[in-house]
Short mmCIF file of C-alpha atoms in Angstrom, two decimals:
data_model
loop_
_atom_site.label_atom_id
_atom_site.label_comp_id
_atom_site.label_asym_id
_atom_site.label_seq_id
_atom_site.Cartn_x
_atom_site.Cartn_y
_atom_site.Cartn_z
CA UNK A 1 13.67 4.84 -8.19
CA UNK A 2 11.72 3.55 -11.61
CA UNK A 3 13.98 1.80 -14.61
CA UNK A 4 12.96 0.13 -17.31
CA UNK A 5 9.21 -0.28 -15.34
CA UNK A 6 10.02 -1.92 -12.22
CA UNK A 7 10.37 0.41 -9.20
CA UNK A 8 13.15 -0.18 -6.88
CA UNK A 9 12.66 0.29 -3.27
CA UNK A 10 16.08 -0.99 -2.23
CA UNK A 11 14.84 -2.29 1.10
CA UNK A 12 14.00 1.35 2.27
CA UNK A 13 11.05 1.81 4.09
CA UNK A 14 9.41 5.18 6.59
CA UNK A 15 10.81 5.20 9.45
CA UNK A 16 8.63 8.26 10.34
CA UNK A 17 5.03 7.06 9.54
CA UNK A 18 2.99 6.70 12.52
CA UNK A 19 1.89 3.00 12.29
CA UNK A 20 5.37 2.32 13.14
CA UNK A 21 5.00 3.88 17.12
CA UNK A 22 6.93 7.32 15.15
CA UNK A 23 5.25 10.38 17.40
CA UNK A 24 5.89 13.93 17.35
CA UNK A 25 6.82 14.50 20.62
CA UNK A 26 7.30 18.08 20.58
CA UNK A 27 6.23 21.17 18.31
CA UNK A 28 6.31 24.81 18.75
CA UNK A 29 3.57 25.75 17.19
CA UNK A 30 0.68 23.66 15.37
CA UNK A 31 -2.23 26.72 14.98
CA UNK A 32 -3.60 25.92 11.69
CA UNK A 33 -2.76 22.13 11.49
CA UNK A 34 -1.55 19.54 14.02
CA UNK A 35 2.16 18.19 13.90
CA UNK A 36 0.78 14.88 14.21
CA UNK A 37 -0.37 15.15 10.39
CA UNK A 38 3.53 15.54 8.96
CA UNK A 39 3.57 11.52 9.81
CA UNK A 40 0.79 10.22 8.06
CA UNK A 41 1.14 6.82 5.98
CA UNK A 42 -1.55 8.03 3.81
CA UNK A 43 -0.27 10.42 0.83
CA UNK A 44 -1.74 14.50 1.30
CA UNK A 45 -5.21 15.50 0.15
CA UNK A 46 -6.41 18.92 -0.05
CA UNK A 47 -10.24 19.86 0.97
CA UNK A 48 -11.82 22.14 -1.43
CA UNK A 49 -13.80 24.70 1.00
CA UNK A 50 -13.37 23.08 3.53
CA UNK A 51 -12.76 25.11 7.09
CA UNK A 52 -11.85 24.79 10.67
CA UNK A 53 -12.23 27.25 13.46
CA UNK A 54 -8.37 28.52 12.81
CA UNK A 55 -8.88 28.34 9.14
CA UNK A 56 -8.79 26.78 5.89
CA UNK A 57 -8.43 23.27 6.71
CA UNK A 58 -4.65 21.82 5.44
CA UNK A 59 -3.69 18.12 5.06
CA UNK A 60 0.02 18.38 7.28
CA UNK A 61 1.76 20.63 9.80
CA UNK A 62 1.07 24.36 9.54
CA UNK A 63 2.15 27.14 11.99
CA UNK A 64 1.12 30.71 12.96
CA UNK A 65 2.69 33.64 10.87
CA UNK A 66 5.57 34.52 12.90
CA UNK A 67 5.74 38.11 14.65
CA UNK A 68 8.69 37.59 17.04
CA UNK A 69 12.50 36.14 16.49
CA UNK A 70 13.54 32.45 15.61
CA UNK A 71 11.94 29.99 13.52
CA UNK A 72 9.37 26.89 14.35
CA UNK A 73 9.94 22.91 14.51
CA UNK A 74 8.93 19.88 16.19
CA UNK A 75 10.84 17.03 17.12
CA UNK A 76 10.05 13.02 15.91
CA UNK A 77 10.66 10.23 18.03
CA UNK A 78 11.31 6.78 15.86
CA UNK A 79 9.52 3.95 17.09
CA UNK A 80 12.93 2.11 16.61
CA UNK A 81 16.49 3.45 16.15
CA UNK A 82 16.72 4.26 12.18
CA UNK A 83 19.34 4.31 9.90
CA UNK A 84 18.34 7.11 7.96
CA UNK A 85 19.18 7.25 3.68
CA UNK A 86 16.74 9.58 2.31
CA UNK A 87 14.24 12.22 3.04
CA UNK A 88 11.50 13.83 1.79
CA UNK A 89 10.07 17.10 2.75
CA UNK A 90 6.48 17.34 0.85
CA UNK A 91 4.86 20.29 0.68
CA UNK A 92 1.94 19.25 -1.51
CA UNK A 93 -0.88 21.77 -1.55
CA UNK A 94 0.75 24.42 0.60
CA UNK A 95 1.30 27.72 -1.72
CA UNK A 96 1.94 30.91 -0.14
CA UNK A 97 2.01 29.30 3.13
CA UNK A 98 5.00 27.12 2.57
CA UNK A 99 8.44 27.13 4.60
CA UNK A 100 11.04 29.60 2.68
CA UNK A 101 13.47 26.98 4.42
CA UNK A 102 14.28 23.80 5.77
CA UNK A 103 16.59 21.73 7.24
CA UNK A 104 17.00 18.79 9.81
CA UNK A 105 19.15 17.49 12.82
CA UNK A 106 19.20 13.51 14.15
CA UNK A 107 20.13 12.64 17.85
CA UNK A 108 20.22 9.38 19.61
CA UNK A 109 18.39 9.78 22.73
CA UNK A 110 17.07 7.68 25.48
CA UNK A 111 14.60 10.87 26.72
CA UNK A 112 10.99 11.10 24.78
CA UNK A 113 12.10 14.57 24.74
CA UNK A 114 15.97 15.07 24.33
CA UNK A 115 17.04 18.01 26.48
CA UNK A 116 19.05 20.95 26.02
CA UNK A 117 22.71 18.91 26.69
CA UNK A 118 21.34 16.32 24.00
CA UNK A 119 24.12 17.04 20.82
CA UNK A 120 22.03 17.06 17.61
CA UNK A 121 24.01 16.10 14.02
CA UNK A 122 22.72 18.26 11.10
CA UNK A 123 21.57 15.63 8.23
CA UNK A 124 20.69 17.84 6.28
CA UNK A 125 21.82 21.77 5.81
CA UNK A 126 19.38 24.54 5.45
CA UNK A 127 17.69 24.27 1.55
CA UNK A 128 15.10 26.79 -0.02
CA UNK A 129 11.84 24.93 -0.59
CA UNK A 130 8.77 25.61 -3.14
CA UNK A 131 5.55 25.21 -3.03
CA UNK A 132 3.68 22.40 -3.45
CA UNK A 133 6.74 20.29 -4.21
CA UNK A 134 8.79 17.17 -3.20
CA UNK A 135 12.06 17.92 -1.72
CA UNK A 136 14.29 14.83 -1.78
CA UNK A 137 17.51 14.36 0.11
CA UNK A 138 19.68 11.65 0.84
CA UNK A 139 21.75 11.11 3.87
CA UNK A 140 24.80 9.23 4.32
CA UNK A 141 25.31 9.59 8.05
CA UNK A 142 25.79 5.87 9.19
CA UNK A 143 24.61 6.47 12.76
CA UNK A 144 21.18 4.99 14.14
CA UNK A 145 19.27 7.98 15.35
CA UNK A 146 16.32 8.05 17.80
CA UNK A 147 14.89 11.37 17.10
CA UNK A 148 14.98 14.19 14.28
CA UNK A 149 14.52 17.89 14.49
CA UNK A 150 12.24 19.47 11.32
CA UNK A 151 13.20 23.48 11.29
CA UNK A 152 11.28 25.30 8.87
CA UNK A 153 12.48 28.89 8.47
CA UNK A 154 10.89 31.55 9.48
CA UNK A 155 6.91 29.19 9.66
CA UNK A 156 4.37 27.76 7.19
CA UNK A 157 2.98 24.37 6.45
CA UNK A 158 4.79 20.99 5.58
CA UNK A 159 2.74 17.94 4.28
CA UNK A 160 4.32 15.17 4.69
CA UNK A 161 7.80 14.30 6.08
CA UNK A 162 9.11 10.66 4.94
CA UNK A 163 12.57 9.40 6.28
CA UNK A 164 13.00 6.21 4.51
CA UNK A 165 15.93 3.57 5.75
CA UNK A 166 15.91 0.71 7.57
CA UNK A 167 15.38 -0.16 11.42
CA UNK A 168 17.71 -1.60 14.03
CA UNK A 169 15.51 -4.97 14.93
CA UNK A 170 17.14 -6.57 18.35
CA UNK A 171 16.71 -10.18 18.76
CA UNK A 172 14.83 -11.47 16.53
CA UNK A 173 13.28 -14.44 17.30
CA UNK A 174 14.56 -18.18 16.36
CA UNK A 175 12.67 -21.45 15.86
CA UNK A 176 9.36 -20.09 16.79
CA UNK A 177 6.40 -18.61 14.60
CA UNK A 178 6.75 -15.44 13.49
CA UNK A 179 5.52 -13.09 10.74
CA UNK A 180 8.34 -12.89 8.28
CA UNK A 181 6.66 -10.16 6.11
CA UNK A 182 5.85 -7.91 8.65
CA UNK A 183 7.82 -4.60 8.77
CA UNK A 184 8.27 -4.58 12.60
CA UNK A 185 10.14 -7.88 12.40
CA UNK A 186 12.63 -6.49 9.92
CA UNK A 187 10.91 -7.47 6.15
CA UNK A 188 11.71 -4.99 3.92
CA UNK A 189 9.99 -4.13 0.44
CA UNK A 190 12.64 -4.87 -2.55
CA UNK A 191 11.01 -3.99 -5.81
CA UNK A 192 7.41 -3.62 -7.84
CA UNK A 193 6.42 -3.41 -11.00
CA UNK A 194 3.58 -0.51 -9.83
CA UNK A 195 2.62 1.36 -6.99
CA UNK A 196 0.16 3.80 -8.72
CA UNK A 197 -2.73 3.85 -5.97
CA UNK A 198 -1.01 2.38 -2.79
CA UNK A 199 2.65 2.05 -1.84
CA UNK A 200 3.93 -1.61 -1.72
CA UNK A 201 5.31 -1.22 1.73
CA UNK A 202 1.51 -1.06 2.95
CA UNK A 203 1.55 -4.42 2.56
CA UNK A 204 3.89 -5.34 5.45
CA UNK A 205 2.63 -3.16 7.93
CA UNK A 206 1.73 -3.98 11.33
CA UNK A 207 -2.28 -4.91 12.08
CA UNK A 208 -5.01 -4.61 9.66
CA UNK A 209 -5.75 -2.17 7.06
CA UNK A 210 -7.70 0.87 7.89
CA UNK A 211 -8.67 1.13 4.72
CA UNK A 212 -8.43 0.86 0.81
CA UNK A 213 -5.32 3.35 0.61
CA UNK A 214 -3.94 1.22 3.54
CA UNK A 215 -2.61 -1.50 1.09
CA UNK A 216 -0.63 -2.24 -1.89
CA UNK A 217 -3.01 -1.41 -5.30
CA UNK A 218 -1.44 -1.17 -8.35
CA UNK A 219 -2.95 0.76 -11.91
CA UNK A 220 -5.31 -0.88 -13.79
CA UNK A 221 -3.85 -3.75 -16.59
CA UNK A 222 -4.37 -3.35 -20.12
CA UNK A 223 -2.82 -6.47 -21.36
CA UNK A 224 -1.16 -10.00 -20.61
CA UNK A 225 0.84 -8.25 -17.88
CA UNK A 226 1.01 -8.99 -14.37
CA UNK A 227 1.79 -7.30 -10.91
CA UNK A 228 4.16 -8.48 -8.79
CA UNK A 229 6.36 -7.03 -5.52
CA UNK A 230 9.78 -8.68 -4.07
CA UNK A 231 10.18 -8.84 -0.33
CA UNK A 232 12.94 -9.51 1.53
CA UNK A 233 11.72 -11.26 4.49
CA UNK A 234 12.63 -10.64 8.56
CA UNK A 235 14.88 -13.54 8.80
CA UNK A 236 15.44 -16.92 6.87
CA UNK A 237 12.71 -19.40 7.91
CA UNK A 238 10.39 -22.09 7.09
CA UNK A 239 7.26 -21.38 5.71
CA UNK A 240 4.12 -22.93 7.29
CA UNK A 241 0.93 -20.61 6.32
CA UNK A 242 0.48 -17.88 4.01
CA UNK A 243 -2.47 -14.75 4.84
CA UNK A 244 -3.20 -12.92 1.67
CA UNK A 245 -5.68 -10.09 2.77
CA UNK A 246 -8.22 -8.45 0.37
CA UNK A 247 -9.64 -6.56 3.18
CA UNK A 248 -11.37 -3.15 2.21
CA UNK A 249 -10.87 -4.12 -1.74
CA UNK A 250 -13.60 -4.62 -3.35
CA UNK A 251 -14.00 -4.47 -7.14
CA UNK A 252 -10.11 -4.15 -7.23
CA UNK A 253 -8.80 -7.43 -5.82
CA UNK A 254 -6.90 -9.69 -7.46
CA UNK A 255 -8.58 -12.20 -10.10
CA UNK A 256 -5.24 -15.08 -8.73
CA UNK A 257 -2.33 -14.48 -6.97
CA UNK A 258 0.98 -16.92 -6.67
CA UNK A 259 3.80 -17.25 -4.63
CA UNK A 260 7.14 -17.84 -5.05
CA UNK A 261 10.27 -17.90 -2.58
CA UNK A 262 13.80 -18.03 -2.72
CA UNK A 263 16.93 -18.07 -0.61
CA UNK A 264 19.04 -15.69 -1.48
CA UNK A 265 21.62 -14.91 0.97
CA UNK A 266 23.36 -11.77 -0.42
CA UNK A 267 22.24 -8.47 -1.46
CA UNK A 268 19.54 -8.24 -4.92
CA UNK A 269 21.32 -5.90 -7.20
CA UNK A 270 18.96 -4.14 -9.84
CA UNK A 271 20.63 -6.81 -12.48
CA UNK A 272 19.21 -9.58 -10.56
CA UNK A 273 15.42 -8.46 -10.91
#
């Protein structure tokens, strides 16, 4: 959410991108475009001319026309157990070929694949989508779920399909070195001031960057202004060494960069930024 310029993440991050160990673990169909797509950290592009040997070549998770009963889905397995608050179901650059519906179940599930006794919780009831369009949803089951179940109704092509909340991090490590800003240990983004070309949560993902849309890059300044991003870190802790990486930026990096920490042991409200 943006107010007053300063973008507030509230600690949410994807629990469904793919960096995270999130897999599709079961579709019913993928013809024209793999599942494994849906669950891409990078945001959609679409290929002008561009062709396979099924068809025109689509940036997400697109099915076969459907010529029998029922509808198609695949199922997500979360890296870790997620405590889901919002969704979004983006189906940028799919017109014509776009779900008429969706909707989606959670389960908590020790199975890669749950099995037909596993009892699935509807998080969200069936909604009309549109075409190349975000579909945003919030959630307020407090369960941590394992797995979720994408319908779309009756077939047709979903971009991207971002669960954001928070993950259930068992123990975490005391009195030894750890990364405290990395999103598998629990660090969570707060708030930025800009996210225009990468999302700030890029910046506390596991490994190194795969590239220059695999980081944090903010618009271009056109004054005395600065960028900046809050995180809350993995756990309180002392601070020995600090990694700043530029990698894959080049013309774009940062001039200077400063840090600054606090301990703040209760919840930032939007007042406090």
């Amino acid at each position: 959410m943006k107010k007053n310029n300063i973008i507030y993440l509230n600690g949410l991050i994807d629990l469904a991108q793919s960096r995270l160990g999130s897999k599709i673990v079961y579709k019913t169909d993928e013809f024209f475009a793999p599942a494994k797509r849906i669950i891409s950290p990078w945001p959609p592009v679409f290929k002008e001319g561009v062709f396979d040997k099924h068809g025109k070549w689509m940036d997400g998770w697109e099915t076969r026309r459907k010529r029998t009963k029922g509808h198609d889905f695949l199922i997500l397995k979360f890296g870790k157990p997620g405590l889901i608050k919002k969704v979004d179901v983006d189906t940028s650059y799919f017109s014509g070929n776009h779900p008429d519906q969706i909707s989606l179940l959670a389960c908590i599930s020790k199975k890669k694949i749950p099995d037909k006794k596993t009892k699935w919780i509807s998080i969200i009831k069936k909604s009309q989508t549109k075409a190349n369009s975000h579909h945003f949803f919030n959630v307020k089951n407090k369960n941590y779920f394992t797995h979720l179940k994408l319908n779309i109704f009756p077939d047709g092509g979903v971009a991207r399909l971002r669960v954001y909340g928070s993950m259930k991090i068992k123990n975490k490590i005391q009195n030894k070195i750890q990364n405290l800003t990395s999103v598998v240990n629990g660090a969570v983004p707060i708030a930025c001031n800009n996210e225009h070309f990468g999302r700030a949560e890029n910046i506390l993902a596991p490994g190194i960057g795969k590239n220059m849309g695999d980081g944090w890059e903010t618009r271009r300044s056109r004054g005395k202004n600065f960028d900046w991003i809050i995180i809350k870190c993995s756990s309180p802790g002392k601070i020995n060494k600090i990694q700043l990486d530029t990698h894959h930026f080049k013309g774009n990096y940062p001039d200077k960069c400063s840090v600054q920490a606090a301990y703040i042991p209760n919840k930032i409200s939007e007042k406090n930024i």
